[in-house]
mmCIF file of C-alpha atoms and ligand atoms in Angstrom:
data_model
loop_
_atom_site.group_PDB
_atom_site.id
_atom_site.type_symbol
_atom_site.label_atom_id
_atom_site.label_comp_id
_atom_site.label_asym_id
_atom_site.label_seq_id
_atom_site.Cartn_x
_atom_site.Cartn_y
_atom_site.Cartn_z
ATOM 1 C CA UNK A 1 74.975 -36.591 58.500
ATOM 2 C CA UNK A 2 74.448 -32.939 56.901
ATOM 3 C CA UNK A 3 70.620 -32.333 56.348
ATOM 4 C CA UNK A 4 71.585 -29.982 53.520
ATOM 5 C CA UNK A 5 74.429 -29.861 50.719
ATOM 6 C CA UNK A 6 76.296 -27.051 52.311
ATOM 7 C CA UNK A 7 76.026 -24.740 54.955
ATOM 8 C CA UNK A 8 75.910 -20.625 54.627
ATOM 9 C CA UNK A 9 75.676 -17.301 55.893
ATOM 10 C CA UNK A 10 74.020 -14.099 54.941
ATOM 11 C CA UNK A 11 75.713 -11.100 56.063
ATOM 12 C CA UNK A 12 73.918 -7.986 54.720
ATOM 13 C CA UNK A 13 75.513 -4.962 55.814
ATOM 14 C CA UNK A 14 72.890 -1.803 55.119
ATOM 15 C CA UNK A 15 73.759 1.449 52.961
ATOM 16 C CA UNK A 16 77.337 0.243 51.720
ATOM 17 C CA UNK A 17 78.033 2.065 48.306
ATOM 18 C CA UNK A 18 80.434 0.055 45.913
ATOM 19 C CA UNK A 19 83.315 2.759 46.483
ATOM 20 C CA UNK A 20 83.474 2.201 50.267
ATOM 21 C CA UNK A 21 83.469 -1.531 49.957
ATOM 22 C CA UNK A 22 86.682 -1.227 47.688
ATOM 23 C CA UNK A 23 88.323 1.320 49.242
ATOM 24 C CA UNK A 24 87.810 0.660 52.951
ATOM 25 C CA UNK A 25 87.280 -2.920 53.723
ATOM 26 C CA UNK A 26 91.081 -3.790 53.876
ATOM 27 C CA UNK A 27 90.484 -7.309 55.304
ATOM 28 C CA UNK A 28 88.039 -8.352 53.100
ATOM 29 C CA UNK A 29 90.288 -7.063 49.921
ATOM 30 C CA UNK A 30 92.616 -8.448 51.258
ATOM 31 C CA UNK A 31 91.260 -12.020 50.958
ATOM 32 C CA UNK A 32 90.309 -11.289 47.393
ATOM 33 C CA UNK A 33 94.113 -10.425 47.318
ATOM 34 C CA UNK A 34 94.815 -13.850 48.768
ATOM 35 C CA UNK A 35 92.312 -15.641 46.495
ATOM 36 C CA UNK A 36 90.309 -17.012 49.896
ATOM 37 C CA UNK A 37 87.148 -14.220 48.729
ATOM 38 C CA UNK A 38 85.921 -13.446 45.009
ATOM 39 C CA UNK A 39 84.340 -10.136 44.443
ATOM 40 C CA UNK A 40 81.585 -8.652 42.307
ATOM 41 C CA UNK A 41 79.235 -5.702 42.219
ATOM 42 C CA UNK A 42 75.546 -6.226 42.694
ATOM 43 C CA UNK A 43 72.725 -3.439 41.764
ATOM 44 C CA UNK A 44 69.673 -3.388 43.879
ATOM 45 C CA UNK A 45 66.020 -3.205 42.585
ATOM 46 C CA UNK A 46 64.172 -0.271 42.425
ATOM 47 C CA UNK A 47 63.262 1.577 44.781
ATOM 48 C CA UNK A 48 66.668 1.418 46.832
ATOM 49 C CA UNK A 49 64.813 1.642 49.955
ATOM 50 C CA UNK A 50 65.715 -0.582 52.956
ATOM 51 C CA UNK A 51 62.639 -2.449 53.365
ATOM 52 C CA UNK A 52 62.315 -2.829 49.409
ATOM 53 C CA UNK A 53 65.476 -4.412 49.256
ATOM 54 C CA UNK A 54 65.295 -6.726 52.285
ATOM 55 C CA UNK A 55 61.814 -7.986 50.514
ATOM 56 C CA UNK A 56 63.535 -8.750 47.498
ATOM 57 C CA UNK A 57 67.362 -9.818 48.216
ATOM 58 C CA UNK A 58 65.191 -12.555 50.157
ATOM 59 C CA UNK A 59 62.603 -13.398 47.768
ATOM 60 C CA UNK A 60 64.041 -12.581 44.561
ATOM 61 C CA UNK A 61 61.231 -10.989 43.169
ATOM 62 C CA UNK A 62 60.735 -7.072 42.401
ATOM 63 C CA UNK A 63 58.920 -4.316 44.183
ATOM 64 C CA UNK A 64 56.615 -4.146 41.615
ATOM 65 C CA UNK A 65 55.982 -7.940 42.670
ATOM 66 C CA UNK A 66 56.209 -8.456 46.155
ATOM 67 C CA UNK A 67 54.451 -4.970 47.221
ATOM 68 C CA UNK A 68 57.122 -3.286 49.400
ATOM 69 C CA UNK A 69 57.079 0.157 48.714
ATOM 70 C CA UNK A 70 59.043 1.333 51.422
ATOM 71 C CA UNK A 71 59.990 1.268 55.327
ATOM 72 C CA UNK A 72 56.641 2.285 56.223
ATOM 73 C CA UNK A 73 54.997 -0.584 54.307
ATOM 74 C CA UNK A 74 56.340 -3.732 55.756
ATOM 75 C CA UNK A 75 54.105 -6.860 56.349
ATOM 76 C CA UNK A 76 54.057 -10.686 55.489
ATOM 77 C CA UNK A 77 54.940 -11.061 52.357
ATOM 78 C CA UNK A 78 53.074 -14.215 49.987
ATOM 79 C CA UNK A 79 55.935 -14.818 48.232
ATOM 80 C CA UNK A 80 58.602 -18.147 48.471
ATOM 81 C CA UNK A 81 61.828 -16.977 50.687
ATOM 82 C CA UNK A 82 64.877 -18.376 51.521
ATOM 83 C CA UNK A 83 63.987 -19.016 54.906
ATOM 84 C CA UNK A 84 60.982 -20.905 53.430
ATOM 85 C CA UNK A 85 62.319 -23.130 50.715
ATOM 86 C CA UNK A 86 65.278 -24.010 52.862
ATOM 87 C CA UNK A 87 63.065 -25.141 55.788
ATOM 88 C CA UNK A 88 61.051 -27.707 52.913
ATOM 89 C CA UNK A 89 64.394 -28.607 51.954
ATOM 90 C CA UNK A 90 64.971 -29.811 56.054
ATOM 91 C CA UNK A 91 67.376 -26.793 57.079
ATOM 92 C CA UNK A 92 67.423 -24.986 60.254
ATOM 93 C CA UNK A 93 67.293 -21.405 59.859
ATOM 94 C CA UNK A 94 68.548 -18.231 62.073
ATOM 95 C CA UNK A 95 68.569 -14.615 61.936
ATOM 96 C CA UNK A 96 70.122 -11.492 63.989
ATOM 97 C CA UNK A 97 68.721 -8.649 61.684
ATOM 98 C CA UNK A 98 66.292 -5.789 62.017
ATOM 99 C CA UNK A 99 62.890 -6.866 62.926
ATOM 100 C CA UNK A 100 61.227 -5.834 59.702
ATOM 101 C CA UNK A 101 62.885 -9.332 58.477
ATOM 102 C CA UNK A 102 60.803 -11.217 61.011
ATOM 103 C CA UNK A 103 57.547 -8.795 60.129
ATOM 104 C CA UNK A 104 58.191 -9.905 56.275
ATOM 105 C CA UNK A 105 59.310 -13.764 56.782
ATOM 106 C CA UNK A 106 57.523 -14.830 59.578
ATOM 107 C CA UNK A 107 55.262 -12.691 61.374
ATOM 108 C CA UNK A 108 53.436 -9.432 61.484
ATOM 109 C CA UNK A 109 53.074 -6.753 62.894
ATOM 110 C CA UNK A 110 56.181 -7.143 65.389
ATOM 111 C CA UNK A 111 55.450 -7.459 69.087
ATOM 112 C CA UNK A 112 58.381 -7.496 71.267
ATOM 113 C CA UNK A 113 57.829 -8.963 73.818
ATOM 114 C CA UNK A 114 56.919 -12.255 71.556
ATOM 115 C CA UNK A 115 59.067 -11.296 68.890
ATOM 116 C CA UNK A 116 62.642 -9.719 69.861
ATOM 117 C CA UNK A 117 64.081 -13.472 70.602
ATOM 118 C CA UNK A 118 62.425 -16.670 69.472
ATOM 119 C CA UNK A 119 63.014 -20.099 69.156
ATOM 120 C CA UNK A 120 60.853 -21.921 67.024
ATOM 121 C CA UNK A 121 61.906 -25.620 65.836
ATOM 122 C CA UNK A 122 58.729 -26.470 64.125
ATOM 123 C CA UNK A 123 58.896 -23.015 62.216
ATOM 124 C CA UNK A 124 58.364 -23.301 58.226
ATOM 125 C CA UNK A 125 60.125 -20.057 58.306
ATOM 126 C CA UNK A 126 62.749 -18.585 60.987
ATOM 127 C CA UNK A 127 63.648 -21.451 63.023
ATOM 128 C CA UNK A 128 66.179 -18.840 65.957
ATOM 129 C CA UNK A 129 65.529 -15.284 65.703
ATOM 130 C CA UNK A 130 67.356 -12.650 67.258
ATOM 131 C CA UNK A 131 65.577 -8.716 66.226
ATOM 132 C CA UNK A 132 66.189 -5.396 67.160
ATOM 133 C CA UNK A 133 63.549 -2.550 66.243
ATOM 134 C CA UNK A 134 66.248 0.662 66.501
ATOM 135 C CA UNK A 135 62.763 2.833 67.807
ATOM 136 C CA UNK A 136 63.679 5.932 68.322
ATOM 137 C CA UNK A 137 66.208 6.098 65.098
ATOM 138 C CA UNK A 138 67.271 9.669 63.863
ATOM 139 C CA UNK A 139 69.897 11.626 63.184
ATOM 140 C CA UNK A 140 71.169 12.167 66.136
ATOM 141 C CA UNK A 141 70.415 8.976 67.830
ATOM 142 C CA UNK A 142 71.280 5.902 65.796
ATOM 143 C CA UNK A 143 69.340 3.164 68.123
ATOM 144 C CA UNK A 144 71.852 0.747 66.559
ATOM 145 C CA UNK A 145 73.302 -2.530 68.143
ATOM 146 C CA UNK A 146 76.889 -2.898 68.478
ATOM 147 C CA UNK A 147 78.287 -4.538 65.006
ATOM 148 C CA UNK A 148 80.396 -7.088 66.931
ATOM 149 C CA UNK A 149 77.548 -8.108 69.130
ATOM 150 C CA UNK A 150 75.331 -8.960 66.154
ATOM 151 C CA UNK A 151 78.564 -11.316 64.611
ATOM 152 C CA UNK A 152 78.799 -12.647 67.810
ATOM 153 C CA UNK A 153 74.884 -13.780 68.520
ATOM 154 C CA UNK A 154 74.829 -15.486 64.830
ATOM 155 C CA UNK A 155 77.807 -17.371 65.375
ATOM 156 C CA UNK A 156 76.176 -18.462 69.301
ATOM 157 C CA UNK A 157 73.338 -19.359 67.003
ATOM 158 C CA UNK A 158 75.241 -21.385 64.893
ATOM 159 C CA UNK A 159 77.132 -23.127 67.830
ATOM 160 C CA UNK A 160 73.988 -23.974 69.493
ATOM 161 C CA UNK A 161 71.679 -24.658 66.448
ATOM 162 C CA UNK A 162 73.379 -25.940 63.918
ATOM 163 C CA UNK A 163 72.295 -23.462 61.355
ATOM 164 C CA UNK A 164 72.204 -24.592 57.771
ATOM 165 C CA UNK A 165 71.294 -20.919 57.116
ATOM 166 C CA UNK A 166 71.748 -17.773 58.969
ATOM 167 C CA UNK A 167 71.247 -14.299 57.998
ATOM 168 C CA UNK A 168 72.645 -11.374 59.570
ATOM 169 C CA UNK A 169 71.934 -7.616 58.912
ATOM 170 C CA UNK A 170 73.323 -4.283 60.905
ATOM 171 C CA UNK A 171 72.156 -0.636 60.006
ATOM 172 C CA UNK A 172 74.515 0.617 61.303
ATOM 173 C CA UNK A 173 76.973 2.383 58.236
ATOM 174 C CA UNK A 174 73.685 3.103 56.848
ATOM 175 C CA UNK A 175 72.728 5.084 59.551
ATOM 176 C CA UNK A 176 76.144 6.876 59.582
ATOM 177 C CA UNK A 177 75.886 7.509 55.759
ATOM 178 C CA UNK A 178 72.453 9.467 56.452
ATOM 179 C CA UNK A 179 73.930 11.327 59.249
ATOM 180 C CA UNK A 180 77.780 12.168 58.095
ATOM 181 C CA UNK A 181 77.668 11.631 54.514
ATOM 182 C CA UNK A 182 80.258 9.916 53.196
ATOM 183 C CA UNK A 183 83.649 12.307 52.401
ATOM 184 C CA UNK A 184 84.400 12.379 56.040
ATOM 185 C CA UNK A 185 86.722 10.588 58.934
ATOM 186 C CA UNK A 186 83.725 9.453 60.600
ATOM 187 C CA UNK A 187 82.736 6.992 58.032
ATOM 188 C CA UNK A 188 86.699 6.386 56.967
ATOM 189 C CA UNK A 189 86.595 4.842 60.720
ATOM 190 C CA UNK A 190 82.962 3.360 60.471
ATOM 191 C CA UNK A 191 83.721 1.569 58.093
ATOM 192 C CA UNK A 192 87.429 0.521 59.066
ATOM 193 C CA UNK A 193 86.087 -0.798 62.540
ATOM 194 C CA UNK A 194 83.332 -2.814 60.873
ATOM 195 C CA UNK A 195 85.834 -4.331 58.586
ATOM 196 C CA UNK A 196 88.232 -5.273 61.716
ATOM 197 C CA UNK A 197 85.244 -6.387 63.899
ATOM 198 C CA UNK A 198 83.884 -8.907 61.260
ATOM 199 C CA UNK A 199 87.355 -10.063 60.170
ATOM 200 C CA UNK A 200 87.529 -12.545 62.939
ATOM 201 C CA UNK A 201 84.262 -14.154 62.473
ATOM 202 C CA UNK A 202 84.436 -14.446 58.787
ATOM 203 C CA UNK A 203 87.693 -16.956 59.728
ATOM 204 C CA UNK A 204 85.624 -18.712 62.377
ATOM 205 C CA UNK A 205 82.148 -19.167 60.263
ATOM 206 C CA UNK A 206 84.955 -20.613 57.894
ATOM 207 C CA UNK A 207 86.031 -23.120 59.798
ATOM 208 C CA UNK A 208 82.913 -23.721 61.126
ATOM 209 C CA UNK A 209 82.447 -25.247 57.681
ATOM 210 C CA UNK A 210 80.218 -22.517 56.461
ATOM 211 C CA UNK A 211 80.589 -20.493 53.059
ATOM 212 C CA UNK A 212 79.814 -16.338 53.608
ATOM 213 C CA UNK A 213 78.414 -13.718 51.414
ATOM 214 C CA UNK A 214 79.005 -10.318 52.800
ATOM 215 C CA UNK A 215 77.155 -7.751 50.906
ATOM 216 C CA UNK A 216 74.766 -4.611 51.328
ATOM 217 C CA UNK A 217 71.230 -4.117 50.313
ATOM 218 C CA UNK A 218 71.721 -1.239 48.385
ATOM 219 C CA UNK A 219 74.583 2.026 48.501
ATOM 220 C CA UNK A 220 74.084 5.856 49.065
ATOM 221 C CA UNK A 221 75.345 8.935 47.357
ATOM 222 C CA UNK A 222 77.051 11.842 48.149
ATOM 223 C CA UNK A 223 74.320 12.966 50.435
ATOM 224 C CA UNK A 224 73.805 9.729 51.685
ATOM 225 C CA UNK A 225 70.688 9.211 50.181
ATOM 226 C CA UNK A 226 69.262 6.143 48.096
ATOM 227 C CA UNK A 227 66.054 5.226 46.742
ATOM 228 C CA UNK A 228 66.019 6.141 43.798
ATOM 229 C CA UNK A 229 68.198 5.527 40.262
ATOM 230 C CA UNK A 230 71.420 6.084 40.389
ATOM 231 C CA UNK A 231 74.986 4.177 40.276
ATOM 232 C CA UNK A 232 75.827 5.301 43.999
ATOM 233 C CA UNK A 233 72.923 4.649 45.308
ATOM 234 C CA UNK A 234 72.179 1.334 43.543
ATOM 235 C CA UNK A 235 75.595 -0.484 43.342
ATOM 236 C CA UNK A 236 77.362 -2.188 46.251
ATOM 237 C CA UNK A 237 80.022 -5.155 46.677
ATOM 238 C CA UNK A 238 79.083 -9.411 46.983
ATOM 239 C CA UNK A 239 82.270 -10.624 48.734
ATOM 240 C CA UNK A 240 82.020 -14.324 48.528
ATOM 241 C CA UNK A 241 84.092 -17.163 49.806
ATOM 242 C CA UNK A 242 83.508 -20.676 49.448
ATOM 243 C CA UNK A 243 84.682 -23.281 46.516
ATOM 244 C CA UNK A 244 81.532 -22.123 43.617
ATOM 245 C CA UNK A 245 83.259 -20.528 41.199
ATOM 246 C CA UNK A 246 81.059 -17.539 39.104
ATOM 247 C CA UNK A 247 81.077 -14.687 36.450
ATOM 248 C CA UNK A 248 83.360 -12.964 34.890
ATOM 249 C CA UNK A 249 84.966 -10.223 37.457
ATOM 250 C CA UNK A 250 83.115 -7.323 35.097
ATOM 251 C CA UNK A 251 80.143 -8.662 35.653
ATOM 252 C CA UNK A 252 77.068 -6.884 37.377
ATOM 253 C CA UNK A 253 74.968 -9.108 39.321
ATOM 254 C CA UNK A 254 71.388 -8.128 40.093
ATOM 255 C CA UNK A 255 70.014 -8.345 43.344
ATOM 256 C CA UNK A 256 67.488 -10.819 42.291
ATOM 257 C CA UNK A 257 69.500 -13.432 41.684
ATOM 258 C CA UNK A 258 70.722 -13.988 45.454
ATOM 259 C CA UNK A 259 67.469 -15.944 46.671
ATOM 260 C CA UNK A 260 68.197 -18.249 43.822
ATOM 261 C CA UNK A 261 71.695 -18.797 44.083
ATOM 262 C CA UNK A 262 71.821 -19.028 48.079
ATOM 263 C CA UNK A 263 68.893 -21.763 47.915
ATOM 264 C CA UNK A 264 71.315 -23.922 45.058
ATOM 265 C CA UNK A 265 74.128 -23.695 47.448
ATOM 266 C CA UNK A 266 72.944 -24.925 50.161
ATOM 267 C CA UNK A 267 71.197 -27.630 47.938
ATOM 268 C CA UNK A 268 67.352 -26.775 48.231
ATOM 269 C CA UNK A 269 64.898 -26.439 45.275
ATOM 270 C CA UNK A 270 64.597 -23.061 43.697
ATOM 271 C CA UNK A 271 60.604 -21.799 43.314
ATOM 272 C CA UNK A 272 59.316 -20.874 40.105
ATOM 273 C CA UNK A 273 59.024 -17.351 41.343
ATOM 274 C CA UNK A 274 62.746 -16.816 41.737
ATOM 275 C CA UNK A 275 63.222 -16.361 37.681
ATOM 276 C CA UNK A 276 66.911 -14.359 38.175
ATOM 277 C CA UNK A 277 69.485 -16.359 37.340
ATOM 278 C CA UNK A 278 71.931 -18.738 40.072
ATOM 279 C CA UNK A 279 75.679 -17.329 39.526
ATOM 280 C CA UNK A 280 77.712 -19.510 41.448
ATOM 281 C CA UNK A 281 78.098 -22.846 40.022
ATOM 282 C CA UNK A 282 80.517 -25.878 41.265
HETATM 283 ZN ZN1 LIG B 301 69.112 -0.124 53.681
#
C-alpha cells in the first residue's frame, strides 16, 4: 500500500537561465511538444545566490526569512522543509545534491566522513543521502560530479528505498556559466549532453511511477553572473510531468511556491510558513 498520495522527484539543475532551457533542452521540449511535460517560468527570490535559493526552493520562505545570505552562510535552518513535513506525513526521503542541502536540512557543519553517504531510517529529515562538497571549486577546476552519475545514484536510491521523495541537484552548468559565459559552444554542448544524459532517466523515474520537476534554482546573465535583480539572472524553466494540471502557460511562478506545491502532491500537510501559493491542482 503507498504510504503517501503520489510519489516525486526534485531535479534542480544549478545556474540554468530561461533562454537555455528553451533553446537547448531538445528532449525535454520535446515532451512539451508531445504533451507528456508542461512548461512554465519560475523567478527566484532575492538574492539569486545558490545557497539562498536552495534555502528557499525547499522551505518556501524568503531570505529575508530564513537567514541565508549567501554560500558562505549556510547552517540548519528553523524553518518547516519538504524533507520535514513529508517525513510527518510517513514518506521516505533521499537526496544526491551538494552538501550544503544536508548542512541546511539535516545537519551542520558537514563532516565527511559522517556526512558524504548516510542512511538514516529513523531520520525526521533526509532519510538516504548521497553529498558531494566540490572543495577545491574555481574556475579552472570545476570539482563537479559527473551529471549521469548523480541521475543514476537517485534512481539506485529509489530502487532500493522506495523513495516517496527524492531530490537531486548538479552544479555543474552553473559552474560552466561562471567559467565560459554563455554565447559559446562550450555551453551549446553542456547543456546538449545534460539534456541527452537525463533523457533516459526522466522515462525510467516515469515508469517507476514517479512524477518529475526539472528546474534550476536561479539563471545567469551574459557574464554568467546572478545574485542580484535582473530577468537573466532571476528567471529559469519548471518542466513538469505528471497528471496535475496548472496555470495559464504566461504565467510566472515564484520560487516560493514549490515547497508548497511538492508537499500537496505527494499528499502531506502544507505548514503555515509556506504562505506561496500550490499551482498544480488535480
Ligand atoms: Zn546556484
Amino acid at each position: 500500500m503507498a504510504r503517501m498520495d503520489r510519489k516525486l522527484l526534485l531535479i534542480v539543475i544549478d545556474g540554468v537561465p530561461w533562454r537555455n532551457w528553451r533553446r537547448l533542452f531538445g528532449n525535454l521540449e520535446g515532451w512539451v511538444d508531445s504533451g507528456e511535460a508542461q512548461v512554465w517560468k519560475m523567478r527566484s527570490v532575492l538574492p539569486s545566490t545558490s545557497a539562498s535559493c536552495y534555502a528557499s526552493i525547499h522551505t518556501g520562505v524568503t531570505p529575508a526569512e530564513h537567514g541565508c545570505t549567501g554560500n558562505a552562510n549556510v547552517f540548519r535552518l528553523k524553518h518547516a522543509d519538504i524533507f520535514s513535513e513529508t517525513r510527518k506525513a510517513g514518506g521516505i526521503t533521499g537526496a544526491v545534491t551538494h552538501s550544503f542541502w544536508s548542512e541546511f536540512f539535516n545537519r551542520s557543519p558537514f563532516d565527511p566522513v559522517r556526512d558524504i553517504e548516510y542512511d538514516e531510517p529513523g531520520s525526521t529529515s533526509i532519510n538516504h543521502g548521497r553529498f558531494h562538497t566540490m572543495t577545491g571549486y574555481g574556475l579552472i577546476n570545476q570539482t563537479t560530479p559527473c551529471d549521469a552519475d548523480l541521475f543514476a545514484t537517485l534512481t539506485m536510491l529509489c530502487q532500493r528505498h522506495n523513495l516517496d521523495y527524492g531530490i537531486l541537484h548538479s552544479c555543474t552548468l552553473d559552474s560552466m556559466g561562471h567559467r565560459f559565459y554563455h554565447d559559446c559552444r562550450e555551453m551549446d554542448d553542456a547543456c546538449f549532453k545534460l539534456d541527452e544524459m537525463i533523457a533516459p532517466y526522466i522515462i525510467r523515474w516515469r515508469a517507476m511511477g514517479y512524477e518529475v520537476i526539472v528546474t534550476a534554482d536561479h539563471g545567469q546573465d551574459d557574464r554568467g553572473h546572478h545574485g542580484g535583480r535582473d530577468d537573466l539572472q532571476q528567471d529559469y524553466a519548471l518542466y513538469y510531468f505528471g497528471d496535475a494540471t496548472g496555470p495559464a502557460q504566461e504565467t510566472t511562478l515564484s520560487q516560493l511556491q514549490l515547497a508548497p506545491t511538492i508537499l500537496k502532491r505527494l499528499g502531506a500537510p502544507v505548514p503555515a510558513s509556506m504562505t506561496g501559493p500550490v499551482f498544480l491542482a488535480d
